[in-house]
Amino acid sequence: MAVFTFKGGVHPFDGKDISKTKPIVDFIPKGEMVFPVSQHIGAPAEPVVEVGDRVKAGTLIAKAGGFVSSNIYSSCSGTVKAIEPRQVVMGNMVKSIIIENDGLYEAEEPWDVKPYEELTPEEIKELVLRAGVVGMGGATFPTHVKLAPKDPDKIDYIIVNGAECEPYLTSDYRRLMERPEKVILGLKIVLRIFPNAKGVIAVEDNKKDAIAKLRELVKNEPRISVCQLKTKYPQGSERHLIYAVTKRQINSSLLPADAGCIVDNVDTIYSIQRAVVDGKPLMHRIVTVTGDAIKDPRNFRVPIGTNMMDLVEAAGGFVQEPEKIIVGGPMMGNPVYHLNLPIMKGTSAITCFKTDEVAKAKKHETHCISCGKCIDVCPSRLIPTKLADCSATRDLETFNKFNGVECVECGSCSFICPAKRNLAQSIKTMRKEALAARRK
Amino acid sequence: MEEKKLLNISSNPHVRSNSTTQKIMLEVIIALMPATIFGIIKFGWYALVLVLVTIIAAVLTEFIYEKCMKKPVTIGDLSAVLTGLLLGINLPPTFPIWMAILGAIFAILVVKMLFGGLGQNFMNPALAARCFLVISFAGKMTTFVYDGVVSATPLAALKAGESVDVLKMFLGQSGGTIGETCTLALLVGGIYLIIRKIIDFRIPLFYILTVAVFVCIYSLAARGGFDGQFILAHLCGGGLALGAFFMATDYVTSPITHTGRIIYAVFIGCLTCVFRLFGPSAEGVSYAIIIGNILVPLIEKITVPKFFGKGAQAK
């Protein structure tokens, strides 16, 4: 069987074994739930509840503050306690709706649903918008915007991103193992919007059992196929996934739709299905709690707004005090100072490490020895070491000459660097500046 | 509320490969061992002393310089050890100790540290020091004693019109510097480095290939026919294997891009042959590589790889 991939990339220790066999279990939080109004890319949502209001699981508590924005729903029943700034994963304070969870989980009625075959593309997009679905792989881009490209007839690929190339993460894998038929159903719904598209579920070949299961289920689906990807980081990067599946390349000034593709994460597709078939908004997501500092690494189905520390305790707590905790995977996740933070729509994992490898690597840091390893692994085929030098001297002109904005910030260069330089960090800093200058 | 100790944070990625500069240097040192040990056994205890002295002098120079300049001491990265070793095995087995020390000091102090230390030098320190010694002490640097008699190196003999035994050259049964004589031992080390993914196969492959093709054409044009013996002697002699696998591949002073490496290798290959075949000296590897080193920034400038998605258009 053909295996699809891209040039470059790295093979970090994958760490998935400790949680991949653990079925998804429901986590039912108590007490305070925190819903930041900005947990997606775009304008913050606007609260539509006031302090003292009673809400149910499924009550709209903040509505999209623009086209590129997203609705937010309560995931529990209870009372709105406060609307105040709270710290989120990125470390900043974001206006949040705080709900005192009464533990009853009284639910709103699902909205009226029709068989999806009878829905028009507009109606489907309307439901996705209503449900507040965003890209759940971590980018959190509002899905209804993605589903509304300029010319839907030109879209010929809907790619379900099941690569899950981040080490340690198993949430998408568990979703594919436990609810593959729902993911396929979600894909069929999306395909209704795009009459000329075929659906491809792309999965890395370290998840052969999931691939086999999906292949069996799509046997009689003429428009859907399963693509086996080579296990390599960053295989799940949108641009490189599109390349692996279609051999089409896009760069930083193009959107996937420009190459006729729309890419959605497994859990996003699942949530679309929930909205359209079950009439339920996005209230839950799968979170992998993992890492060598966790006693019992597992996959949870978690109501959004849950406190992260509570979730870690549900996974048996820590074996020993961790030195580093990352929200998301170790390659692209965000490190946090503490765990008193809410689970948001884009939180795919809490990865806890006994030791901080970055601090350990710092002891071996030297000047660049020009070994060229960063060039070998860069999926965007840039010269990371040169770009990092430009960042050190704040030389925007040279940075642009070496096409720094094409970096996808995957971190492969920092990972591989024998001189232990923080290449990706330097490049990211400069890239922000370069992108801002380009927008002007 | 009681504040707990905050956890570490840093920019992603939060995992790092276990490769370090120190480990890479160690791998190269290991790869040089077959040739070094062969040279020491062949030339005796004085060769051992010479190699040890250059290593110690190189490391001490870096240490003292950094202490004097109040900079962090970096001798732990083993690059000074490697420079010392490379210089040591590039010396004739009867070379005076004090000259060897001078060479090591030149390599580290002038070529490496004054330009900013590891990664900042634009010439291979060991080779630059070798060239410095050749210019300063030409007599001592070109006197090769083998089996108790002063003899010409195979390439010099070849240039003088004598015939040479290629198999003996390949196995190291001829005169030369401590580490260059046994092509087989160098080949073993070089292949080890390629397998361990320490060096890029492109540089040694294209360097040696260029020399082979160049000498072949020369043999056809100037010597009136294909001379296998002549071509093989050029491939086995004059430290070509040492240069191709261990000197030209020095990360710092070779191009970082793949295409750049090929251009660089072909360039130094041609230059080596020009020096050997048309110049007054029989040897040309050191100078060819040094001149190649100087051209590296230029080569890198014209070989920037095409980025992913370049020229892509909206459908």
XYZ file of N, CA and C in Angstrom, chain A residues 154 156 239-240 243 249-251 254 258-260 321-326 330-333 335-338 356-359 361 364 366-373 375-376 379-383 385-386 402-403 406 409 411 414-422 424-425 428, chain B residues 1 3-25 74 77 79 116-120 196-200 202 249-258 261 296-297 300-301 303-315:
396
model
N -15.001 24.746 -6.805
C -13.593 24.487 -7.118
C -12.919 23.582 -6.089
N -12.030 20.332 -4.532
C -12.145 18.932 -4.943
C -11.602 17.944 -3.904
N -0.226 22.465 5.268
C 0.396 22.528 3.940
C 1.008 21.193 3.540
N 1.620 20.532 4.503
C 2.334 19.311 4.158
C 1.396 18.116 4.044
N 0.006 18.450 0.610
C 1.004 17.963 -0.342
C 1.040 16.430 -0.364
N 1.176 22.083 -3.851
C 1.887 22.877 -2.854
C 1.195 24.221 -2.676
N 1.157 24.673 -1.426
C 0.733 26.054 -1.191
C 1.776 26.738 -0.335
N 1.813 28.060 -0.397
C 2.756 28.814 0.424
C 1.999 29.770 1.330
N -1.146 31.694 0.197
C -2.303 30.967 -0.325
C -3.044 30.247 0.799
N -7.243 27.571 -2.095
C -6.614 27.939 -3.360
C -6.063 26.715 -4.082
N -5.819 25.662 -3.326
C -5.363 24.411 -3.934
C -6.529 23.430 -4.030
N -7.733 23.942 -3.860
C -8.921 23.100 -3.956
C -9.132 22.192 -2.759
N 6.406 15.600 41.253
C 6.172 16.981 40.828
C 6.804 17.198 39.451
N 6.022 17.570 38.433
C 6.631 17.762 37.109
C 7.421 19.063 37.027
N 8.428 19.057 36.154
C 9.186 20.293 35.926
C 8.528 21.133 34.857
N 7.819 20.401 33.966
C 7.223 21.138 32.855
C 5.888 20.534 32.459
N 4.918 21.400 32.236
C 3.611 20.952 31.758
C 3.293 21.702 30.478
N 2.883 20.938 29.463
C 2.590 21.523 28.172
C 1.133 21.275 27.855
N 4.249 18.027 22.814
C 5.564 18.595 23.118
C 6.210 19.377 21.971
N 5.786 19.156 20.739
C 6.435 19.881 19.644
C 5.866 21.289 19.459
N 4.557 21.425 19.522
C 3.969 22.744 19.271
C 3.074 23.257 20.386
N 2.976 22.519 21.481
C 2.088 22.918 22.565
C 2.605 24.128 23.330
N 3.647 25.758 26.942
C 3.980 25.424 28.319
C 3.202 26.347 29.250
N 2.871 25.863 30.429
C 2.121 26.704 31.373
C 2.833 26.753 32.724
N 2.613 27.856 33.434
C 3.226 28.041 34.749
C 2.547 27.185 35.810
N 1.223 26.995 35.636
C 0.442 26.232 36.611
C -0.774 25.670 35.893
N 12.592 18.847 32.431
C 12.481 19.821 31.360
C 13.659 19.634 30.413
N 13.366 19.036 29.257
C 14.447 18.737 28.311
C 15.105 19.994 27.762
N 14.336 21.064 27.673
C 14.904 22.298 27.110
C 15.962 22.862 28.053
N 15.649 22.824 29.370
C 16.620 23.322 30.345
C 17.868 22.441 30.326
N 18.971 20.712 27.748
C 19.695 20.940 26.496
C 20.511 22.221 26.557
N 24.193 22.246 26.866
C 25.031 21.824 25.735
C 25.026 22.843 24.607
N 25.951 25.548 22.020
C 27.182 26.113 21.459
C 26.799 27.046 20.312
N 27.820 27.663 19.697
C 27.564 28.417 18.477
C 27.084 27.453 17.408
N 26.481 27.998 16.372
C 26.102 27.169 15.220
C 27.367 26.576 14.609
N 27.351 25.276 14.334
C 28.522 24.669 13.706
C 28.247 24.415 12.221
N 27.173 24.990 11.721
C 26.818 24.888 10.287
C 26.717 23.450 9.800
N 26.161 22.579 10.610
C 26.085 21.179 10.192
C 25.030 20.982 9.116
N 24.061 21.911 9.051
C 23.043 21.802 8.003
C 21.902 20.850 8.333
N 21.865 20.320 9.551
C 20.783 19.403 9.925
C 19.427 20.115 9.867
N 18.488 22.342 7.830
C 18.046 22.418 6.433
C 17.456 21.076 6.009
N 18.098 20.008 6.449
C 17.613 18.671 6.088
C 16.196 18.427 6.597
N 10.555 21.336 6.847
C 9.557 20.929 5.856
C 9.276 22.042 4.844
N 9.616 23.275 5.199
C 9.419 24.381 4.262
C 10.669 24.645 3.433
N 11.683 23.822 3.621
C 12.947 23.911 2.879
C 13.585 25.289 2.978
N 13.655 25.794 4.193
C 14.318 27.068 4.449
C 15.695 26.787 5.040
N 16.411 27.862 5.400
C 17.699 27.706 6.078
C 17.529 28.256 7.496
N 19.035 28.200 10.312
C 20.118 28.855 11.040
C 20.350 30.279 10.544
N 20.215 30.488 9.243
C 20.378 31.843 8.681
C 19.243 32.745 9.158
N 15.462 35.368 2.591
C 15.518 33.923 2.829
C 14.127 33.336 3.093
N 13.078 34.085 2.746
C 11.689 33.600 2.801
C 11.250 33.134 4.187
N 7.732 31.851 5.228
C 7.245 30.534 4.822
C 7.371 29.487 5.929
N 6.549 27.101 11.686
C 6.760 27.106 13.140
C 6.602 25.721 13.750
N 9.022 23.660 14.580
C 10.026 23.407 15.607
C 10.980 22.268 15.292
N 14.728 23.335 15.833
C 15.196 23.364 17.224
C 15.365 21.955 17.766
N 14.460 21.071 17.345
C 14.522 19.695 17.830
C 15.834 19.034 17.425
N 16.221 19.199 16.175
C 17.353 18.451 15.641
C 18.689 19.112 15.965
N 18.716 20.406 16.217
C 19.971 21.170 16.304
C 20.946 20.601 17.333
N 22.146 20.152 16.900
C 23.106 19.634 17.871
C 23.720 20.742 18.729
N 23.697 21.975 18.218
C 24.224 23.086 19.008
C 23.179 23.566 20.005
N 21.990 22.927 19.991
C 20.910 23.203 20.943
C 20.464 24.662 20.907
N 20.458 25.215 19.703
C 19.992 26.596 19.585
C 18.469 26.607 19.486
N 17.863 27.679 20.006
C 16.409 27.810 19.940
C 16.022 28.484 18.630
N 13.693 27.836 16.294
C 12.282 28.126 16.019
C 11.821 29.361 16.782
N 12.287 29.499 17.998
C 11.905 30.651 18.806
C 12.349 31.956 18.138
N 10.332 32.547 14.945
C 8.952 32.941 15.228
C 8.855 34.425 15.579
N -4.263 33.297 48.974
C -4.023 31.973 48.386
C -2.534 31.672 48.369
N 0.793 30.714 47.020
C 1.382 30.616 45.686
C 2.298 29.407 45.624
N 2.045 28.568 44.656
C 2.937 27.416 44.487
C 4.090 27.797 43.567
N 5.117 27.003 43.635
C 6.257 27.228 42.742
C 5.780 27.135 41.287
N 6.188 28.099 40.465
C 5.760 28.066 39.069
C 6.613 27.079 38.282
N 5.983 26.475 37.289
C 6.699 25.495 36.466
C 7.575 26.192 35.438
N 8.482 25.419 34.852
C 9.336 25.950 33.782
C 8.507 26.233 32.540
N 8.818 27.307 31.869
C 8.262 27.453 30.525
C 9.384 27.808 29.553
N 9.138 27.546 28.293
C 10.112 27.864 27.258
C 9.374 27.834 25.938
N 10.039 28.295 24.906
C 9.407 28.276 23.589
C 9.443 26.852 23.049
N 8.419 26.490 22.249
C 8.399 25.126 21.714
C 9.506 24.934 20.687
N 9.922 23.765 20.344
C 9.470 22.478 20.876
C 10.042 22.186 22.274
N 9.319 21.364 23.006
C 9.712 21.086 24.387
C 10.479 19.790 24.522
N 10.704 19.131 23.400
C 11.599 17.967 23.407
C 12.721 18.260 22.426
N 13.887 17.738 22.713
C 15.040 17.980 21.845
C 15.743 16.656 21.575
N 16.325 16.555 20.377
C 17.071 15.347 20.048
C 18.287 15.247 20.965
N 18.859 14.064 21.070
C 19.980 13.944 22.005
C 21.335 14.195 21.340
N 21.306 14.645 20.101
C 22.569 14.965 19.431
C 23.110 16.299 19.961
N 24.419 16.340 20.217
C 25.037 17.591 20.667
C 26.322 17.813 19.876
N 26.818 19.034 19.920
C 28.075 19.363 19.253
C 29.180 18.437 19.757
N 29.207 18.246 21.071
C 30.233 17.402 21.686
C 30.194 15.977 21.132
N 28.976 15.420 21.011
C 28.861 14.048 20.505
C 29.331 13.952 19.059
N 29.022 14.976 18.269
C 29.446 14.958 16.868
C 30.970 14.977 16.784
N 31.604 15.846 17.583
C 33.064 15.929 17.583
C 33.663 14.577 17.996
N 35.164 26.634 26.643
C 34.397 25.764 25.749
C 35.164 24.512 25.340
N 33.517 21.022 24.416
C 32.833 20.635 23.181
C 33.717 19.759 22.286
N 35.979 20.277 20.235
C 36.392 20.697 18.897
C 37.887 21.018 18.874
N 36.282 34.408 16.701
C 35.084 34.272 17.516
C 34.835 32.869 18.033
N 35.791 31.975 17.808
C 35.632 30.633 18.372
C 34.873 29.701 17.460
N 34.427 28.597 18.049
C 33.742 27.542 17.291
C 32.631 28.115 16.410
N 32.634 27.720 15.162
C 31.550 28.100 14.273
C 31.761 29.423 13.573
N 32.740 30.191 14.002
C 32.922 31.520 13.429
C 34.104 31.589 12.467
N 26.832 6.975 10.180
C 26.307 7.605 11.396
C 25.652 8.954 11.108
N 25.566 9.306 9.837
C 24.940 10.560 9.393
C 25.613 11.783 10.011
N 26.923 11.696 10.235
C 27.645 12.859 10.749
C 28.040 13.754 9.581
N 28.545 13.141 8.512
C 28.897 13.959 7.348
C 27.984 13.627 6.179
N 27.907 14.581 5.251
C 27.106 14.421 4.049
C 27.966 13.693 3.016
N 27.845 13.780 0.020
C 28.052 14.553 -1.209
C 29.479 15.082 -1.333
N 34.911 18.163 4.759
C 33.569 18.012 5.320
C 33.384 18.786 6.621
N 34.435 19.452 7.084
C 34.304 20.264 8.296
C 33.069 21.158 8.142
N 32.100 20.988 9.079
C 30.826 21.706 8.971
C 31.008 23.206 8.787
N 31.828 23.756 9.688
C 31.903 25.213 9.781
C 32.387 25.824 8.478
N 33.315 25.134 7.823
C 33.948 25.752 6.671
C 33.535 25.102 5.351
N 32.403 24.423 5.349
C 31.872 23.910 4.086
C 30.449 24.433 3.927
N 29.927 24.479 2.713
C 28.590 25.060 2.518
C 27.522 24.269 3.255
N 26.460 24.963 3.589
C 25.406 24.375 4.394
C 24.314 23.785 3.496
N 24.245 24.240 2.247
C 23.187 23.762 1.351
C 23.674 22.548 0.552
N 22.729 21.720 0.137
C 23.089 20.493 -0.577
C 23.761 20.792 -1.916
N 27.191 22.166 -1.481
C 28.214 21.170 -1.146
C 28.766 20.509 -2.403
N 33.130 29.637 0.471
C 31.877 29.089 1.002
C 30.748 30.120 1.103
N 30.995 31.313 1.670
C 29.881 32.273 1.764
C 29.270 32.593 0.400
N 27.195 29.633 -0.770
C 25.926 29.560 -0.039
C 24.941 30.598 -0.562
N 25.452 31.725 -0.950
C 24.596 32.805 -1.416
C 23.850 32.412 -2.691
N 23.148 29.342 -3.680
C 22.484 28.029 -3.656
C 21.381 27.965 -2.603
N 20.682 29.069 -2.388
C 19.554 29.045 -1.451
C 18.484 28.116 -2.020
N 18.074 27.092 -1.250
C 17.111 26.138 -1.806
C 15.752 26.782 -2.086
N 15.048 26.195 -3.025
C 13.704 26.662 -3.374
C 12.759 26.274 -2.247
N 12.042 27.247 -1.689
C 11.190 26.897 -0.544
C 9.937 26.136 -0.967
N 9.373 25.433 -0.018
C 8.167 24.631 -0.256
C 7.022 25.555 -0.685
N 6.432 25.264 -1.827
C 5.289 26.058 -2.279
C 5.688 27.253 -3.115
N 6.973 27.376 -3.456
C 7.406 28.513 -4.272
C 6.742 28.444 -5.648
N 6.204 29.576 -6.048
C 5.582 29.636 -7.369
C 4.192 29.018 -7.436
N 3.681 28.536 -6.289
C 2.340 27.951 -6.296
C 1.316 29.039 -6.600
N 0.290 28.681 -7.373
C -0.737 29.639 -7.766
C -2.099 29.136 -7.312
N -2.986 30.070 -7.056
C -4.355 29.671 -6.734
C -4.978 29.025 -7.962
N -5.774 27.986 -7.700
C -6.416 27.281 -8.817
C -7.372 28.183 -9.578
